[in-house]
């Protein structure tokens, strides 16, 4: 296989880091939060954080330049739905995603990010 581009290597590193930090309990909550996007029968096959990210990539919910599915909302544009990592009570993981977006992708939505993070009180200590 051809070597990964630096950007792809960063992306893979981010997913690896996130996957290693997702507990079984986190995974169940994430799957539950995304149940509308998981075809029946496929949920059982998602047994690890690695499987979850692979599933999202396979279904075009996640790629190197687009982390919005895991970063912003769940499966639909309803503003009332909580943030995906907020559901898993893991604002530290959300912070990693935001850092990747701002540092690697150079996409900064400072005002937007600040308002999102203020909705998650425990995220402030990770900033």
Coordinates of N, CA and C in Angstrom, one line a residue:
X1 N 0.8 -1.2 0.0 CA 0.0 0.0 0.0 C 0.9 1.3 0.0
X2 N 0.3 2.3 -0.6 CA 1.1 3.5 -0.7 C 1.1 4.2 0.7
X3 N 2.2 4.9 1.0 CA 2.2 5.6 2.3 C 1.1 6.6 2.5
X4 N 0.7 6.8 3.7 CA -0.4 7.7 4.0 C 0.2 9.2 3.9
X5 N -0.7 10.1 3.4 CA -0.3 11.5 3.4 C -0.2 11.9 4.9
X6 N 0.5 13.0 5.1 CA 0.6 13.5 6.5 C -0.8 13.8 7.1
X7 N -1.7 14.3 6.3 CA -3.1 14.6 6.7 C -3.8 13.4 7.1
X8 N -3.7 12.4 6.2 CA -4.4 11.1 6.5 C -3.8 10.4 7.7
X9 N -2.5 10.5 7.9 CA -1.9 9.9 9.0 C -2.4 10.6 10.3
X10 N -2.6 11.9 10.3 CA -3.1 12.6 11.4 C -4.6 12.1 11.7
X11 N -5.3 12.0 10.7 CA -6.7 11.5 10.8 C -6.8 10.1 11.4
X12 N -5.9 9.2 10.9 CA -5.9 7.9 11.4 C -5.5 7.9 12.8
X13 N -4.5 8.7 13.2 CA -4.0 8.8 14.5 C -5.1 9.3 15.5
X14 N -5.9 10.3 15.0 CA -7.0 10.8 15.8 C -8.1 9.7 16.0
X15 N -8.4 8.9 15.0 CA -9.4 7.9 15.1 C -8.9 6.8 16.1
X16 N -7.6 6.5 15.9 CA -7.0 5.4 16.8 C -7.1 5.9 18.3
X17 N -6.7 7.1 18.5 CA -6.8 7.7 19.8 C -8.2 7.7 20.4
X18 N -9.2 8.1 19.6 CA -10.6 8.1 20.0 C -11.0 6.7 20.3
X19 N -10.7 5.8 19.4 CA -11.2 4.4 19.5 C -10.6 3.7 20.8
X20 N -9.4 4.0 21.1 CA -8.8 3.4 22.2 C -9.4 4.0 23.5
X21 N -10.0 5.1 23.5 CA -10.5 5.8 24.7 C -12.0 5.6 24.8
X22 N -12.6 4.9 23.9 CA -14.1 4.6 24.0 C -14.3 3.3 24.7
X23 N -14.9 3.4 25.9 CA -15.2 2.2 26.6 C -16.4 1.5 26.1
X24 N -16.6 0.3 26.5 CA -17.8 -0.5 26.1 C -19.1 0.2 26.4
X25 N -19.1 0.9 27.5 CA -20.3 1.7 27.9 C -20.5 2.9 27.0
X26 N -19.4 3.6 26.7 CA -19.4 4.7 25.7 C -20.0 4.2 24.4
X27 N -19.5 3.1 23.9 CA -19.8 2.5 22.6 C -21.3 2.3 22.6
X28 N -21.9 1.7 23.6 CA -23.3 1.4 23.7 C -24.1 2.7 23.6
X29 N -23.6 3.7 24.3 CA -24.3 5.0 24.2 C -24.2 5.6 22.9
X30 N -23.1 5.5 22.2 CA -22.9 6.1 20.9 C -23.8 5.4 19.9
X31 N -23.8 4.1 20.0 CA -24.6 3.3 19.1 C -26.1 3.6 19.3
X32 N -26.5 3.8 20.5 CA -27.9 4.1 20.8 C -28.2 5.5 20.2
X33 N -27.3 6.4 20.4 CA -27.5 7.8 19.9 C -27.6 7.8 18.4
X34 N -26.9 6.9 17.7 CA -26.9 6.8 16.2 C -27.8 5.8 15.7
X35 N -28.7 5.2 16.5 CA -29.5 4.1 16.0 C -30.3 4.3 14.8
X36 N -30.7 5.5 14.5 CA -31.4 5.8 13.3 C -30.5 5.6 12.0
X37 N -29.2 5.7 12.2 CA -28.3 5.5 11.1 C -27.7 4.1 11.0
X38 N -28.0 3.3 11.9 CA -27.4 1.9 11.9 C -28.5 0.9 11.4
X39 N -28.3 0.4 10.2 CA -29.3 -0.6 9.7 C -29.5 -1.7 10.7
X40 N -30.8 -2.2 10.8 CA -31.0 -3.3 11.7 C -30.1 -4.5 11.5
X41 N -29.6 -5.0 12.5 CA -28.7 -6.2 12.4 C -27.3 -5.8 12.4
X42 N -27.0 -4.6 12.0 CA -25.6 -4.2 11.9 C -25.0 -3.7 13.2
X43 N -25.9 -3.3 14.1 CA -25.5 -2.7 15.4 C -24.6 -3.8 16.2
X44 N -25.0 -5.0 16.1 CA -24.3 -6.1 16.9 C -22.9 -6.2 16.4
X45 N -22.7 -5.9 15.1 CA -21.3 -6.1 14.6 C -20.4 -5.0 15.0
X46 N -20.9 -3.9 15.6 CA -20.1 -2.8 16.1 C -19.8 -3.1 17.5
X47 N -18.6 -3.7 17.7 CA -18.2 -4.2 19.0 C -17.1 -3.4 19.7
X48 N -16.5 -2.6 18.9 CA -15.4 -1.7 19.5 C -15.4 -0.3 18.9
X49 N -14.7 0.6 19.4 CA -14.6 1.9 18.9 C -14.1 1.9 17.4
X50 N -13.1 1.0 17.2 CA -12.6 0.8 15.8 C -13.7 0.5 14.8
X51 N -14.6 -0.5 15.2 CA -15.7 -0.9 14.4 C -16.6 0.2 14.2
X52 N -16.9 1.0 15.2 CA -17.8 2.1 15.1 C -17.3 3.2 14.1
X53 N -16.0 3.5 14.1 CA -15.5 4.5 13.2 C -15.5 3.9 11.8
X54 N -15.2 2.6 11.6 CA -15.2 2.0 10.3 C -16.6 2.0 9.7
X55 N -17.6 1.7 10.6 CA -19.0 1.8 10.1 C -19.3 3.2 9.6
X56 N -19.0 4.2 10.4 CA -19.3 5.6 10.0 C -18.6 5.9 8.7
X57 N -17.4 5.5 8.5 CA -16.7 5.7 7.2 C -17.3 5.0 6.1
X58 N -17.7 3.8 6.3 CA -18.3 3.0 5.2 C -19.7 3.6 4.8
X59 N -20.4 4.2 5.7 CA -21.7 4.8 5.4 C -21.5 6.3 5.1
X60 N -20.3 6.8 4.8 CA -20.1 8.2 4.4 C -20.5 9.2 5.5
X61 N -20.4 8.8 6.8 CA -20.7 9.7 7.9 C -19.5 10.4 8.4
X62 N -18.3 9.9 8.0 CA -17.0 10.3 8.6 C -15.9 10.1 7.5
X63 N -15.1 11.2 7.4 CA -13.9 11.0 6.6 C -12.9 12.1 7.1
X64 N -11.7 12.0 6.5 CA -10.6 12.8 6.9 C -10.9 14.3 7.0
X65 N -11.7 14.8 6.1 CA -12.0 16.3 6.1 C -13.4 16.6 6.6
X66 N -14.1 15.6 7.1 CA -15.5 15.8 7.6 C -15.7 15.0 8.9
X67 N -15.6 15.7 10.0 CA -15.9 15.1 11.3 C -17.2 15.6 11.9
X68 N -18.0 16.3 11.0 CA -19.1 16.9 11.6 C -20.2 16.0 12.2
X69 N -20.2 14.8 11.7 CA -21.2 13.8 12.2 C -20.9 13.5 13.7
X70 N -19.6 13.3 14.0 CA -19.3 13.0 15.4 C -19.1 14.3 16.2
X71 N -18.8 15.4 15.5 CA -18.6 16.6 16.2 C -19.8 17.4 16.5
X72 N -20.7 17.5 15.6 CA -21.9 18.5 15.8 C -23.1 17.8 16.4
X73 N -23.7 17.0 15.6 CA -25.0 16.4 16.1 C -25.0 14.9 15.9
X74 N -26.2 14.3 16.1 CA -26.3 12.9 15.9 C -26.6 12.6 14.4
X75 N -27.8 12.1 14.2 CA -28.1 11.7 12.8 C -28.9 12.7 12.1
X76 N -29.4 13.7 12.7 CA -30.2 14.6 12.0 C -30.0 16.0 12.5
X77 N -30.4 17.0 11.8 CA -30.1 18.4 12.1 C -31.0 19.0 13.2
X78 N -31.6 18.2 14.0 CA -32.4 18.7 15.1 C -31.5 19.4 16.1
X79 N -31.6 20.6 16.4 CA -30.8 21.3 17.4 C -31.1 20.8 18.8
X80 N -32.2 20.2 19.0 CA -32.5 19.7 20.3 C -31.8 18.4 20.7
X81 N -31.2 17.8 19.7 CA -30.4 16.6 20.0 C -29.1 16.9 20.6
X82 N -28.7 16.2 21.6 CA -27.4 16.6 22.3 C -26.3 16.2 21.4
X83 N -25.1 16.7 21.7 CA -23.9 16.4 21.0 C -23.5 14.9 21.2
X84 N -23.0 14.3 20.2 CA -22.7 12.9 20.3 C -21.8 12.5 21.4
X85 N -20.7 13.2 21.6 CA -19.8 12.9 22.8 C -20.4 13.4 24.1
X86 N -21.3 14.3 24.0 CA -22.0 14.8 25.2 C -22.8 13.6 25.8
X87 N -23.4 12.9 24.8 CA -24.2 11.7 25.2 C -23.4 10.7 25.9
X88 N -22.2 10.5 25.4 CA -21.3 9.5 26.0 C -20.6 10.1 27.2
X89 N -20.9 11.3 27.6 CA -20.2 11.9 28.8 C -18.7 11.9 28.6
X90 N -18.2 12.2 27.4 CA -16.8 12.2 27.2 C -16.4 13.5 26.5
X91 N -16.5 14.6 27.1 CA -16.1 15.9 26.5 C -14.7 15.9 26.1
X92 N -13.8 15.0 26.8 CA -12.4 15.0 26.4 C -12.3 14.5 25.0
X93 N -13.1 13.6 24.6 CA -13.0 13.1 23.2 C -13.5 14.2 22.2
X94 N -14.5 14.9 22.6 CA -15.0 16.0 21.7 C -13.8 17.0 21.6
X95 N -13.1 17.3 22.6 CA -12.0 18.2 22.6 C -11.0 17.8 21.6
X96 N -10.7 16.5 21.6 CA -9.7 16.0 20.6 C -10.1 16.2 19.2
X97 N -11.4 16.0 18.9 CA -12.0 16.2 17.6 C -11.9 17.7 17.2
X98 N -12.2 18.6 18.1 CA -12.2 20.0 17.9 C -10.7 20.5 17.6
X99 N -9.8 19.9 18.4 CA -8.4 20.3 18.2 C -7.9 19.8 16.8
X100 N -8.3 18.6 16.4 CA -7.9 18.1 15.1 C -8.5 19.1 14.0
X101 N -9.7 19.4 14.2 CA -10.3 20.3 13.1 C -9.6 21.7 13.1
X102 N -9.3 22.2 14.2 CA -8.7 23.6 14.2 C -7.2 23.5 13.8
X103 N -6.5 22.5 14.3 CA -5.1 22.4 14.1 C -4.7 21.7 12.8
X104 N -5.3 20.7 12.5 CA -4.9 19.9 11.3 C -5.7 20.4 10.0
X105 N -7.0 20.5 10.2 CA -7.8 21.0 9.0 C -7.8 22.5 8.9
X106 N -7.3 23.2 9.9 CA -7.3 24.6 9.9 C -8.7 25.2 9.7
X107 N -9.7 24.6 10.2 CA -11.0 25.1 10.1 C -11.4 25.6 11.5
X108 N -11.5 26.9 11.6 CA -11.8 27.4 12.9 C -13.1 28.1 12.9
X109 N -13.9 27.7 13.8 CA -15.2 28.4 14.0 C -15.3 28.8 15.5
X110 N -14.3 29.7 15.8 CA -14.2 30.0 17.3 C -15.4 30.3 18.0
X111 N -16.2 31.2 17.4 CA -17.5 31.6 18.1 C -18.4 30.4 18.3
X112 N -18.5 29.6 17.2 CA -19.3 28.4 17.1 C -18.8 27.4 18.1
X113 N -17.5 27.2 18.2 CA -16.9 26.2 19.1 C -17.2 26.6 20.5
X114 N -16.9 27.8 20.8 CA -17.1 28.3 22.2 C -18.5 28.1 22.7
X115 N -19.5 28.4 21.8 CA -20.9 28.2 22.2 C -21.2 26.8 22.4
X116 N -20.6 25.9 21.6 CA -20.9 24.5 21.8 C -20.2 24.0 23.1
X117 N -19.0 24.4 23.3 CA -18.3 23.9 24.5 C -19.0 24.4 25.8
X118 N -19.6 25.6 25.7 CA -20.2 26.1 27.0 C -21.4 25.3 27.3
X119 N -21.9 24.6 26.4 CA -23.1 23.8 26.7 C -22.6 22.5 27.5
X120 N -21.3 22.2 27.5 CA -20.8 21.1 28.1 C -19.9 21.5 29.3
X121 N -20.4 21.7 30.4 CA -19.7 22.3 31.5 C -18.4 21.5 31.8
X122 N -18.4 20.2 31.7 CA -17.2 19.5 32.0 C -16.1 19.6 30.9
X123 N -16.5 20.1 29.8 CA -15.5 20.3 28.7 C -14.5 21.4 29.0
X124 N -15.0 22.4 29.8 CA -14.1 23.6 30.0 C -12.8 23.2 30.6
X125 N -12.7 22.3 31.5 CA -11.5 21.9 32.1 C -10.5 21.3 31.1
X126 N -11.0 20.8 30.0 CA -10.2 20.2 29.0 C -9.6 21.1 28.0
X127 N -10.2 22.4 28.0 CA -9.8 23.4 26.9 C -8.3 23.7 27.0

